[in-house]
Coordinates of C-alpha atoms in Angstrom, one line a residue:
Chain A
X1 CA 100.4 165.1 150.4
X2 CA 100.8 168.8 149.1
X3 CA 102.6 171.2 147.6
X4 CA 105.3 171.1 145.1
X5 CA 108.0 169.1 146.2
X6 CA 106.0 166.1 147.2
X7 CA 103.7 166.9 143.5
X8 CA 107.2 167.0 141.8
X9 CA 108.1 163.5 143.7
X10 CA 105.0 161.7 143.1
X11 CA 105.6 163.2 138.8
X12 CA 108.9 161.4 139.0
X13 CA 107.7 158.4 140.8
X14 CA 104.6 158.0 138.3
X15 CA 107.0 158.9 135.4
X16 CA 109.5 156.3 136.5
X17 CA 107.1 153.1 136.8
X18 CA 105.6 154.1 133.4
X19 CA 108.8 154.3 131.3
X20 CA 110.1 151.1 133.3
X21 CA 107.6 149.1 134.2
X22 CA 104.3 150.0 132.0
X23 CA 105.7 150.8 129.3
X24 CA 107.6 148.0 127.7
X25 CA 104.4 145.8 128.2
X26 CA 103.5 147.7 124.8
X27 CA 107.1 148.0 123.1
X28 CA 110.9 146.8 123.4
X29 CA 112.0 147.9 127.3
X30 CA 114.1 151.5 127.2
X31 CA 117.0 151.6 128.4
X32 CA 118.6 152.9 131.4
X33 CA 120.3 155.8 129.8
X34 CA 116.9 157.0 128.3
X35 CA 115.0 156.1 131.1
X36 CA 117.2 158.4 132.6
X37 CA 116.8 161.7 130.3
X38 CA 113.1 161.2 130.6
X39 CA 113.6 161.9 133.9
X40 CA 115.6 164.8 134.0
X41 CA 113.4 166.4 131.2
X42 CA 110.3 165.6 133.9
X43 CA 112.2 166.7 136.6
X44 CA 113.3 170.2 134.5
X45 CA 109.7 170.8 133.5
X46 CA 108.5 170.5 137.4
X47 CA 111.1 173.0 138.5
X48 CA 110.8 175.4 135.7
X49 CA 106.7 175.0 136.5
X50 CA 107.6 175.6 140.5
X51 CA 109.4 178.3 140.5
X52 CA 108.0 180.8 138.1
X53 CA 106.8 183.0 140.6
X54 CA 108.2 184.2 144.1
X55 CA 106.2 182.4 146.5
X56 CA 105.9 178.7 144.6
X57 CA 109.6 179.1 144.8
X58 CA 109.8 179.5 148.4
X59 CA 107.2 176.9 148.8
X60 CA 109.5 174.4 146.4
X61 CA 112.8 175.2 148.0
X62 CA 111.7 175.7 151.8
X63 CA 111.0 172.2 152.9
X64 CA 114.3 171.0 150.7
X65 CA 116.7 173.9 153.0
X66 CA 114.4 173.2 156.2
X67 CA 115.5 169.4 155.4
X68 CA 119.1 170.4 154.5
X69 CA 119.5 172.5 157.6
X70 CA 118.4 169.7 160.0
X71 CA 115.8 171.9 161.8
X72 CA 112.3 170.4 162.9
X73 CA 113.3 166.9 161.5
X74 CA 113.8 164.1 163.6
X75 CA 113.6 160.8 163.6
X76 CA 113.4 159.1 159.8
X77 CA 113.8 162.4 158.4
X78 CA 116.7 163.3 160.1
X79 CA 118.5 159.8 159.0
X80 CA 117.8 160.4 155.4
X81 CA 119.3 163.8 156.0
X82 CA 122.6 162.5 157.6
X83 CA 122.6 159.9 154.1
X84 CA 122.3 162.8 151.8
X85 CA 125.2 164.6 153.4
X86 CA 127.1 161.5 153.0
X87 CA 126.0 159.8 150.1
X88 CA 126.6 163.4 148.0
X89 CA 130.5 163.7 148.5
X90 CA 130.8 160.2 147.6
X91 CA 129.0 160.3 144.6
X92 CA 131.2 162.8 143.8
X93 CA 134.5 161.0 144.5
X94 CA 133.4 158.3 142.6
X95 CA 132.5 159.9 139.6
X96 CA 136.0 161.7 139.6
X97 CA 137.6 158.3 140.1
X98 CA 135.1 156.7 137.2
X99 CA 135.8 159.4 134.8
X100 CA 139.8 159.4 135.6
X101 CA 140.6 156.1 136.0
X102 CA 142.0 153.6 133.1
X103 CA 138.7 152.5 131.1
X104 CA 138.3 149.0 130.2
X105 CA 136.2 150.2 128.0
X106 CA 137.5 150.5 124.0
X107 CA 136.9 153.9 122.0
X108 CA 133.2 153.8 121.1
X109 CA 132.6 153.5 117.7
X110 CA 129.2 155.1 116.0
X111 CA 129.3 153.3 112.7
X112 CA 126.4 154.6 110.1
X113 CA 124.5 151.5 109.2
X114 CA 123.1 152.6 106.1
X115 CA 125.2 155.0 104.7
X116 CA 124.4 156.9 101.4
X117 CA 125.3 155.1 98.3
X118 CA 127.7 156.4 95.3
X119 CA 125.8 158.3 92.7
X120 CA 126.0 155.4 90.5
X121 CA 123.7 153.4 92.6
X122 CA 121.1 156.0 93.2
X123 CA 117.5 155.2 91.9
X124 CA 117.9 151.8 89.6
X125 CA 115.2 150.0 88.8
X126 CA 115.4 146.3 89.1
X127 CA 115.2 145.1 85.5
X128 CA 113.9 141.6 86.2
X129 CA 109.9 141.1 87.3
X130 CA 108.7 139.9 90.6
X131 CA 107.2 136.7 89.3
X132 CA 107.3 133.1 90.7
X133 CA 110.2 132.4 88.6
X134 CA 113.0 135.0 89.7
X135 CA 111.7 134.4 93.4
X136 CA 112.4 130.8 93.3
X137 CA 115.7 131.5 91.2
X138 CA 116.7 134.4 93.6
X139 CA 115.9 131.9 96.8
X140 CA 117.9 129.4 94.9
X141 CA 120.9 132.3 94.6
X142 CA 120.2 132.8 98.6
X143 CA 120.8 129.7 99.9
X144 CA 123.7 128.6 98.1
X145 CA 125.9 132.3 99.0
X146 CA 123.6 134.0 101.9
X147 CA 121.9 132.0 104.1
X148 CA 125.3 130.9 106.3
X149 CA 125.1 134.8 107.6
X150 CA 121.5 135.9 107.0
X151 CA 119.9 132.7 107.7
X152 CA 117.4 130.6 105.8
X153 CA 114.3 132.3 107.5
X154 CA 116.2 136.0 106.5
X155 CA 116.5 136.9 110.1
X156 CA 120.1 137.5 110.2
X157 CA 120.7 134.0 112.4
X158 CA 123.1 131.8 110.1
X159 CA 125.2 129.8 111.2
X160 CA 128.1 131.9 110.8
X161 CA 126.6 134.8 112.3
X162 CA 127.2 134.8 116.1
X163 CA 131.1 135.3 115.0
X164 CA 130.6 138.2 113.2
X165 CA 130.6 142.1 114.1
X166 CA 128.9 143.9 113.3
X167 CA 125.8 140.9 112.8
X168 CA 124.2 139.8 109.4
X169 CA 121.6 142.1 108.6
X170 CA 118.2 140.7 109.7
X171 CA 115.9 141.1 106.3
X172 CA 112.7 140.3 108.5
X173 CA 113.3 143.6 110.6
X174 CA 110.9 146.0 109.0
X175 CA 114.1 148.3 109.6
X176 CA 116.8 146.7 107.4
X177 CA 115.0 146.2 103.4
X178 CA 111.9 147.0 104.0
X179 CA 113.3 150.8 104.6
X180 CA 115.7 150.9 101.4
X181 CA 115.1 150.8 97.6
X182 CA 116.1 148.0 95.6
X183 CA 119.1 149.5 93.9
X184 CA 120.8 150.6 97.9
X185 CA 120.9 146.5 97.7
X186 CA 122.1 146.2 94.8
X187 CA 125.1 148.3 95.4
X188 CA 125.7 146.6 99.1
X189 CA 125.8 143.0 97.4
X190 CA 127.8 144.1 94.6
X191 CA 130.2 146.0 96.2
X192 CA 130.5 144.8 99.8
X193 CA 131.7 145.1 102.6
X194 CA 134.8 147.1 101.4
X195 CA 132.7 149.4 99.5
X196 CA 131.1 151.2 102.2
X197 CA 132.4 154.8 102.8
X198 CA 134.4 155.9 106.1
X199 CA 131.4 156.0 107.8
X200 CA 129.9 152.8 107.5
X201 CA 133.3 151.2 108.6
X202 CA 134.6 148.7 105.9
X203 CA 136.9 147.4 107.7
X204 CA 134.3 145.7 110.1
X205 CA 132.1 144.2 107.7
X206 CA 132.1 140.5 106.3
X207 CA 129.6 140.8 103.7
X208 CA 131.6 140.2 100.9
X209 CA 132.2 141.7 97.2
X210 CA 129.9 139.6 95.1
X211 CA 130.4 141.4 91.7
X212 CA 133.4 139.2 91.5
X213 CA 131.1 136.1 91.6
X214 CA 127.7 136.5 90.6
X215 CA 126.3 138.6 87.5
X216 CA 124.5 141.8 87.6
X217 CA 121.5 139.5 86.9
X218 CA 121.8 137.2 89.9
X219 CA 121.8 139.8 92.1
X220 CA 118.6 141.7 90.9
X221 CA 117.2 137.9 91.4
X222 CA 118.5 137.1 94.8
X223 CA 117.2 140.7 95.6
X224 CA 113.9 139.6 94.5
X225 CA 114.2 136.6 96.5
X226 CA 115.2 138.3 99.9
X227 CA 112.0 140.7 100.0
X228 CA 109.9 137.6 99.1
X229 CA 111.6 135.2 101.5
X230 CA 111.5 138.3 104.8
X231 CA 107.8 139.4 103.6
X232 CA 108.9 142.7 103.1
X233 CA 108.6 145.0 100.1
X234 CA 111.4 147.2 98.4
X235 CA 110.6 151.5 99.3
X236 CA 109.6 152.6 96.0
X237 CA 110.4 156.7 94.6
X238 CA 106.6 156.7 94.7
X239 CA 106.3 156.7 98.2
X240 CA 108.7 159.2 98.9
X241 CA 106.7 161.4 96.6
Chain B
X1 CA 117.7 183.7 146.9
X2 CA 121.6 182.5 147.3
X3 CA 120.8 180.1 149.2
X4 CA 117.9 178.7 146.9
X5 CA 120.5 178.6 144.2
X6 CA 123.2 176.4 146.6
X7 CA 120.6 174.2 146.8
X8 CA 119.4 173.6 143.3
X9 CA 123.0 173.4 142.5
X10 CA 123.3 170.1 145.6
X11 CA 119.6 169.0 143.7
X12 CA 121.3 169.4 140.4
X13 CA 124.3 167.7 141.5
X14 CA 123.1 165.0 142.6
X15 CA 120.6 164.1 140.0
X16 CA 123.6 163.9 137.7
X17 CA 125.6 161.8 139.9
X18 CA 123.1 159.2 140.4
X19 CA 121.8 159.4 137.1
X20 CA 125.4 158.5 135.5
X21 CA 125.0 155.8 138.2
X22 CA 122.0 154.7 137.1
X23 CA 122.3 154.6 133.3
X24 CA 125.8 153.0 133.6
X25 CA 124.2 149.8 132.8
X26 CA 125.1 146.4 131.6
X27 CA 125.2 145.3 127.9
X28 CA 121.8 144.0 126.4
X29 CA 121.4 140.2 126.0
X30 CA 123.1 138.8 122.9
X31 CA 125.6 140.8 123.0
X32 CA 128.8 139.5 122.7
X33 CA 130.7 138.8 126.1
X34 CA 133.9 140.6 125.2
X35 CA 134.7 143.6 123.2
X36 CA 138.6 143.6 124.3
X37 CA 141.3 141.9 125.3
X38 CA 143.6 143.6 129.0
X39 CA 146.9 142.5 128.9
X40 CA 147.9 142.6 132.8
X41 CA 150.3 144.6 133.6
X42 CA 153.1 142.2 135.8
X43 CA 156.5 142.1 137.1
X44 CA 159.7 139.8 135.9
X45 CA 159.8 137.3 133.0
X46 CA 156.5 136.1 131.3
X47 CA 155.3 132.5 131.0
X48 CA 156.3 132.8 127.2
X49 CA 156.8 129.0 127.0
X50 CA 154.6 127.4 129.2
X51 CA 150.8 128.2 128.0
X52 CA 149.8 125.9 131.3
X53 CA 151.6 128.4 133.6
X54 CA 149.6 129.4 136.5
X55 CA 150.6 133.3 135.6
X56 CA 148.0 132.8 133.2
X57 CA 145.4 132.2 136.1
X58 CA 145.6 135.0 137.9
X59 CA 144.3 136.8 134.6
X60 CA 140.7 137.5 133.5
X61 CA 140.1 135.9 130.2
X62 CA 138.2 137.5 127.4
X63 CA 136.4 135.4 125.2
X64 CA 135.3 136.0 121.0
X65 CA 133.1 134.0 119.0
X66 CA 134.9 133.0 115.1
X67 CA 133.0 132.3 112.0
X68 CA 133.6 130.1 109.3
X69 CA 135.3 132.3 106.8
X70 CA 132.7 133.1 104.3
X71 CA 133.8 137.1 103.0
X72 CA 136.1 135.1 100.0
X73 CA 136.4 132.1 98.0
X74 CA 137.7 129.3 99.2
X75 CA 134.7 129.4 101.9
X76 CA 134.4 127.2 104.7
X77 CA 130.5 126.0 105.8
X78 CA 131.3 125.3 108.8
X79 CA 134.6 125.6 110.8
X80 CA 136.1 123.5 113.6
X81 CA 136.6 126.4 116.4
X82 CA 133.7 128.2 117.5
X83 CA 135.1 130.6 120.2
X84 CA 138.5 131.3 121.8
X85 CA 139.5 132.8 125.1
X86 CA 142.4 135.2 125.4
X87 CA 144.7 136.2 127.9
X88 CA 147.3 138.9 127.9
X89 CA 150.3 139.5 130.1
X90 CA 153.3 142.6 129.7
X91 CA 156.5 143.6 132.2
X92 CA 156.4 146.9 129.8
X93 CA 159.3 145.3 127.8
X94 CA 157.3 142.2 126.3
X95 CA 154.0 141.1 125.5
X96 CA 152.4 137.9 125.6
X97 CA 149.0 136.4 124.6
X98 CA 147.9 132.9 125.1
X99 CA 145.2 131.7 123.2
X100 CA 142.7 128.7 124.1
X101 CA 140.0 127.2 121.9
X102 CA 138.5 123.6 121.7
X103 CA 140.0 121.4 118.4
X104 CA 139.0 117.9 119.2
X105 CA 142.5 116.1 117.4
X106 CA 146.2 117.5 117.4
X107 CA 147.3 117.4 113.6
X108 CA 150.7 119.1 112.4
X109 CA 148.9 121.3 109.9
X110 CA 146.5 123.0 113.0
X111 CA 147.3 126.4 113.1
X112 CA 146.5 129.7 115.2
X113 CA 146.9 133.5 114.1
X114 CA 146.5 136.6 115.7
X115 CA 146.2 140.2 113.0
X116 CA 147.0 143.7 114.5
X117 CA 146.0 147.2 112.8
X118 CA 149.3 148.9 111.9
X119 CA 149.3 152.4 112.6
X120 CA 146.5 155.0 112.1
X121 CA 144.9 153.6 109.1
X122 CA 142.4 151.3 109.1
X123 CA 142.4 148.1 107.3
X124 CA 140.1 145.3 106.9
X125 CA 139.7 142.6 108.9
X126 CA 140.5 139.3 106.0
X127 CA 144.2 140.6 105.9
X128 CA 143.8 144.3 104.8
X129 CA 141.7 143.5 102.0
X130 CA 141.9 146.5 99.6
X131 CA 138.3 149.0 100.9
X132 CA 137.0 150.6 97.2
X133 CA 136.2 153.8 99.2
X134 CA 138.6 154.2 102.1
X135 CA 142.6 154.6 101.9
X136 CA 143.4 151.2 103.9
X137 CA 146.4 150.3 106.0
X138 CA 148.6 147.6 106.6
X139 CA 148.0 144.4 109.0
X140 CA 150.2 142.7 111.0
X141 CA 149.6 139.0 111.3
X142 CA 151.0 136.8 113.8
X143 CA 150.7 133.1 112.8
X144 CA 151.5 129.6 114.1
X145 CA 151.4 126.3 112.5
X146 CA 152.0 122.8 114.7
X147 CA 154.0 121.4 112.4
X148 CA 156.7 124.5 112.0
X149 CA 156.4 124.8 115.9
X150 CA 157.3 128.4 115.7
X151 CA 155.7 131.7 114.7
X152 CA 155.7 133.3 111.3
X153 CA 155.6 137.6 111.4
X154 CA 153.7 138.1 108.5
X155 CA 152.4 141.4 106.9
X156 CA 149.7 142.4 104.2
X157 CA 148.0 145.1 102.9
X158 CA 145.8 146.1 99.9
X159 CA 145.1 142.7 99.3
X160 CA 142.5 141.8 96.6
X161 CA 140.8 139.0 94.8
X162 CA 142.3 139.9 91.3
X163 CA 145.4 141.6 92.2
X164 CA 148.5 139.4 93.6
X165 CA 149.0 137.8 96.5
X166 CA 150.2 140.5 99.0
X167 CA 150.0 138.5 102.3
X168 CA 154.0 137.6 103.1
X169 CA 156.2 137.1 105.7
X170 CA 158.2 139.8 106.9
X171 CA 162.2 139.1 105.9
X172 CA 164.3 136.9 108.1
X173 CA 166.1 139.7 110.2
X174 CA 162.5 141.1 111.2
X175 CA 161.4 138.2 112.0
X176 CA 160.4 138.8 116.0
X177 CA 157.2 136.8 117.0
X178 CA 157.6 133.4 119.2
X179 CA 155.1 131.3 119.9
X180 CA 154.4 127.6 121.6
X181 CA 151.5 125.3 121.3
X182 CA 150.6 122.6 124.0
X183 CA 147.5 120.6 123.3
X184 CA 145.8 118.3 125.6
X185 CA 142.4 116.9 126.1
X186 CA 140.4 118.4 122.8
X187 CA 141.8 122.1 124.0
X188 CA 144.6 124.1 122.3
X189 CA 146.9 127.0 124.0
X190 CA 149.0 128.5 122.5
X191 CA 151.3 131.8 123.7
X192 CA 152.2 134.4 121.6
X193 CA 155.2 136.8 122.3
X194 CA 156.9 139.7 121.2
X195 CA 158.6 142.9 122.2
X196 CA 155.8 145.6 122.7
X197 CA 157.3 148.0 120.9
X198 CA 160.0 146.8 118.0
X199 CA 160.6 149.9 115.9
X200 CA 159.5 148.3 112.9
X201 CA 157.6 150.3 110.4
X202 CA 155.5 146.9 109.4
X203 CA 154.9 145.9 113.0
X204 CA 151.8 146.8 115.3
X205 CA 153.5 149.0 118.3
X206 CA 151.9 148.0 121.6
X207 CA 151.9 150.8 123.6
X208 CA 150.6 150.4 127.2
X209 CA 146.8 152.2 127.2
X210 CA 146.6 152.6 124.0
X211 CA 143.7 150.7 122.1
X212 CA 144.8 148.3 119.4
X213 CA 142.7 146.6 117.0
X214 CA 142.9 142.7 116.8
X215 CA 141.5 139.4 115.5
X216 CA 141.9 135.9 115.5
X217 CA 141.7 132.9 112.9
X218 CA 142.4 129.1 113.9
X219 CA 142.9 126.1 111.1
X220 CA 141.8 122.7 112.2
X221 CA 144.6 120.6 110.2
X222 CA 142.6 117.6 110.4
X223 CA 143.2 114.9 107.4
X224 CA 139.9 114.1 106.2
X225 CA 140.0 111.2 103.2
X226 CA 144.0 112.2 103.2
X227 CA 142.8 116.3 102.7
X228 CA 144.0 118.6 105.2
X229 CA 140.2 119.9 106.7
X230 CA 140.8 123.6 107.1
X231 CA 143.9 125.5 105.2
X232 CA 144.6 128.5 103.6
X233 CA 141.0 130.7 103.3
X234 CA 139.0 128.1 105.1
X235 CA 139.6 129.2 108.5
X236 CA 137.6 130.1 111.6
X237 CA 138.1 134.0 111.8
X238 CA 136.6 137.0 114.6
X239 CA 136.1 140.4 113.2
X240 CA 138.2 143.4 114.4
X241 CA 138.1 143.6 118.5
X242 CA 140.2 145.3 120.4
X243 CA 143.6 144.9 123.1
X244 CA 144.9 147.3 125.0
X245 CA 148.4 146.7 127.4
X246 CA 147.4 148.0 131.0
X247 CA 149.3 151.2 131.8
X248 CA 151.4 151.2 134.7
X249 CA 149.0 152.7 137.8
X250 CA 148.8 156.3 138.2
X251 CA 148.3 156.8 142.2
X252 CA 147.6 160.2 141.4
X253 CA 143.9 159.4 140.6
X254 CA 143.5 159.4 144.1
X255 CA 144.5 162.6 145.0
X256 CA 141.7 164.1 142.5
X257 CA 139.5 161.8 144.6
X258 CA 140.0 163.1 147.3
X259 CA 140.1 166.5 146.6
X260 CA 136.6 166.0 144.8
X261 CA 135.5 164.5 148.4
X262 CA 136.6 167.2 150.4
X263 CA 135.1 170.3 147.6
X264 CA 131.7 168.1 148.4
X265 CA 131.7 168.2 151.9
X266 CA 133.0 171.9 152.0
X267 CA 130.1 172.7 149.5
X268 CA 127.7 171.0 152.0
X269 CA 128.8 172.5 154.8
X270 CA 128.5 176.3 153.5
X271 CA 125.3 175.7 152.2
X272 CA 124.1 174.1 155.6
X273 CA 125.5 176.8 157.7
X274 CA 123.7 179.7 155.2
X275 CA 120.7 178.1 155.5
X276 CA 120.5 177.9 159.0
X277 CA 122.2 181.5 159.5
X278 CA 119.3 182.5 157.2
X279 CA 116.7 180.8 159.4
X280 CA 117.9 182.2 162.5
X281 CA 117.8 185.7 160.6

């Protein structure tokens, strides 16, 4: 095959089984909506490549009006024509109905998972060592107030937490702790749920105010605990540096 | 070079259509299997006294998971009711909502609650708990005990562990919530009803297609060594989801449809006829 509207549909084609097929064989599968804008960004760079000049243009857009205009196709070309005259019109009545009709759907909601934390909050050290100790003592801490929503194994799968939305944060996720320093905990356990800004919507979260029940101490400790028990290590002001 | 640009608009066109076909996919797995509650939109009286009315099996059911209540002290480990399904059903007058969950004994001190977001504030989900950062609002709470056999029309807001007890029931001559409990075979339903719309400043205002925000809690009033198993705090609870009353149909939706269908096919046929007029040229 030649010429560049069977080169542009063999790009797509290629680009396609890549992001959909090859490509999660190596990471997490994308989704549709990506998959999607990858497409359209191939498809834009092909067209913008195609028609820079006069006669690549004709040669891109001549077989697609030859098609469109039915003349010299027959047979499986000419059904595929008679479907894109169809098919196009309906696409475009049911997108009106989609995008007028009553949604099921409920407002969507971008809540900021980790929002930025009051001023107060902002670069403390934990004052407590990472020794054997204050791990055990902070796992102790865990257990007893944590695990029924973060889960023993720090994964965010305690038992209470298929009821809850947003979900426990799982501590194992090299994208939850391992991302934040030490004192962004320390303000999230002390002042909960309720003490997130606007942003992180308070009124969703069930992680609750534990300044009312356990010491400034006992959280340092139980912070302590959590990056032992998920394997992860606090971000340090040194690495930002 | 008009006739290129007809047809890059039909190329653009349709990549846009079919891609907003494409990418309108499913949720992932684990997530959960409703977000909201649709309260059908029917004619003449609602079942508000028989939760095994077969009005409530011509509706889709939307089903939450609960958690034990861990956010504040008392906690509960581990409660009873694990999910519940809900079903919702308005003439445009009145609402009702009939709840079902699995509570394997009927004891007088089991008990069922629904909470609404009262106007445009926001307020958290354990009864408008007071938020450090963000002006709250008040909740609604509609909530049913065995042994009253009737519904209490409670309100709160700003409620916190050291201040005092701001979760109450609204006065006598406000009270407006019903609500009946039938329990058979380990399974509870119980209907809740109200007017949509009461005119109270402490009520939530259904309107139809509007989006509310709701949640559930359920007690399991077992006696366990003569203690009640689940009261007060120690509850199974959902986080904030949402209910919306169906709006009465709008036929002109169809109109647009059409119109759209017809724009299409004109747009196809102009571009066809140019091309060819062009070819023939």
């Amino acid at each position: 095959m030649k010429g560049p509207l069977s080169t542009t549909a063999i790009l797509l084609a290629g680009m396609y089984v890549f992001l959909k097929f090859i490509l999660p064989l190596f990471t997490a599968p994308l989704p549709a909506s990506l998959i999607y804008l990858y497409l359209v960004l191939t498809l834009s760079a092909t067209m913008i490549f195609f028609t820079m000049s006069g006669s690549s243009l004709d040669s891109f857009m001549g077989p697609i009006g030859r098609f469109l205009a039915g003349t010299d196709v027959g047979g499986t070309a000419k059904t595929a024509r008679l479907l894109v005259l169809i098919v196009f019109p309906l696409l475009v009545g049911w997108q009106t109905y989609t995008r007028l009709a009553p949604s099921d759907l409920p407002p969507a909601e971008n809540r900021t998972i980790h929002p930025a934390p009051p001023g107060e909050f902002v670069g403390l050290s934990n004052p407590y060592p990472t020794n054997e100790q204050n791990i055990q003592e902070g796992k102790g801490i865990y257990a007893a107030n944590c695990s029924p929503c973060h889960g023993p194994n720090f994964d965010g799968k305690g038992t209470a937490a298929p009821g809850f939305n947003p979900p426990p944060a799982n501590f194992a996720d090299p994208g939850t702790i391992a991302q934040l320093q030490e004192s962004y905990l320390f303000w999230r356990i002390k002042k909960g749920g309720v003490g997130l800004p606007i942003e992180g919507m308070p009124w969703k979260s069930a992680m609750p105010r534990w300044e009312h029940e356990l010491s400034d101490e006992k959280i340092w400790k139980v912070i302590i605990g959590e990056y032992d028990g998920a394997g992860q290590s606090p971000r340090t002001w040194e690495e930002e540096e | 070079m008009e006739i290129k640009k007809m047809i890059a608009a039909l190329l653009g066109g349709l990549v846009v259509l079919g891609g907003a076909a494409y990418a309108s996919e499913p949720p992932p797995d684990g997530a959960p299997a409703s977000v909201s509650v649709r309260v059908y939109l029917t004619e003449g009286a609602l079942p508000v006294d028989d939760p095994n009315s077969s009005a409530w099996d011509s509706v889709a059911a939307s089903e939450f998971n609960l958690a034990p209540q861990v956010h504040w002290p008392n906690r509960l480990q581990e409660a009873t009711v694990k999910s519940v399904k809900v079903r919702g059903l308005h003439n445009e007058q009145d609402i009702a909502i009939l709840v079902e969950y699995q509570d394997p004994s009927e004891d007088a001190a089991d008990a069922a609650a629904l909470e609404f977001m009262v106007g445009d504030k926001k307020a958290h989900f354990a009864h408008g708990q007071e938020m450090l950062r963000v002006e709250g609002g008040p909740v609604n709470i509609w909530y049913w005990k065995k042994e009253n056999g009737k519904a209490i029309d409670m309100s709160a807001q700003g409620l916190d562990l050291e201040g005092p007890k701001k979760l109450r029931p609204q006065e006598e001559k406000f009270q407006n919530v019903k609500a009946t409990g039938v329990w058979s075979d380990g399974t509870w339903k119980v209907v809740f009803s109200r007017a949509l719309q009461t005119g109270e400043e402490q009520d939530a205002q259904i309107e139809p297609g509007n989006w509310t925000s709701v949640a559930f809690a359920f007690w399991d009033g077992q006696l366990v060594d003569g203690v009640v198993k689940e009261k007060g705090s120690q509850k199974a609870v959902s986080s904030w989801w949402y209910i919306r009353a169906e709006p009465p149909p709008d036929n002109s939706i169809f109109g647009y449809v059409v119109m759209g269908l017809l724009i299409a096919a004109a747009f196809e046929f102009f571009l066809v006829r140019k091309i060819r007029k062009g070819q023939s040229a």
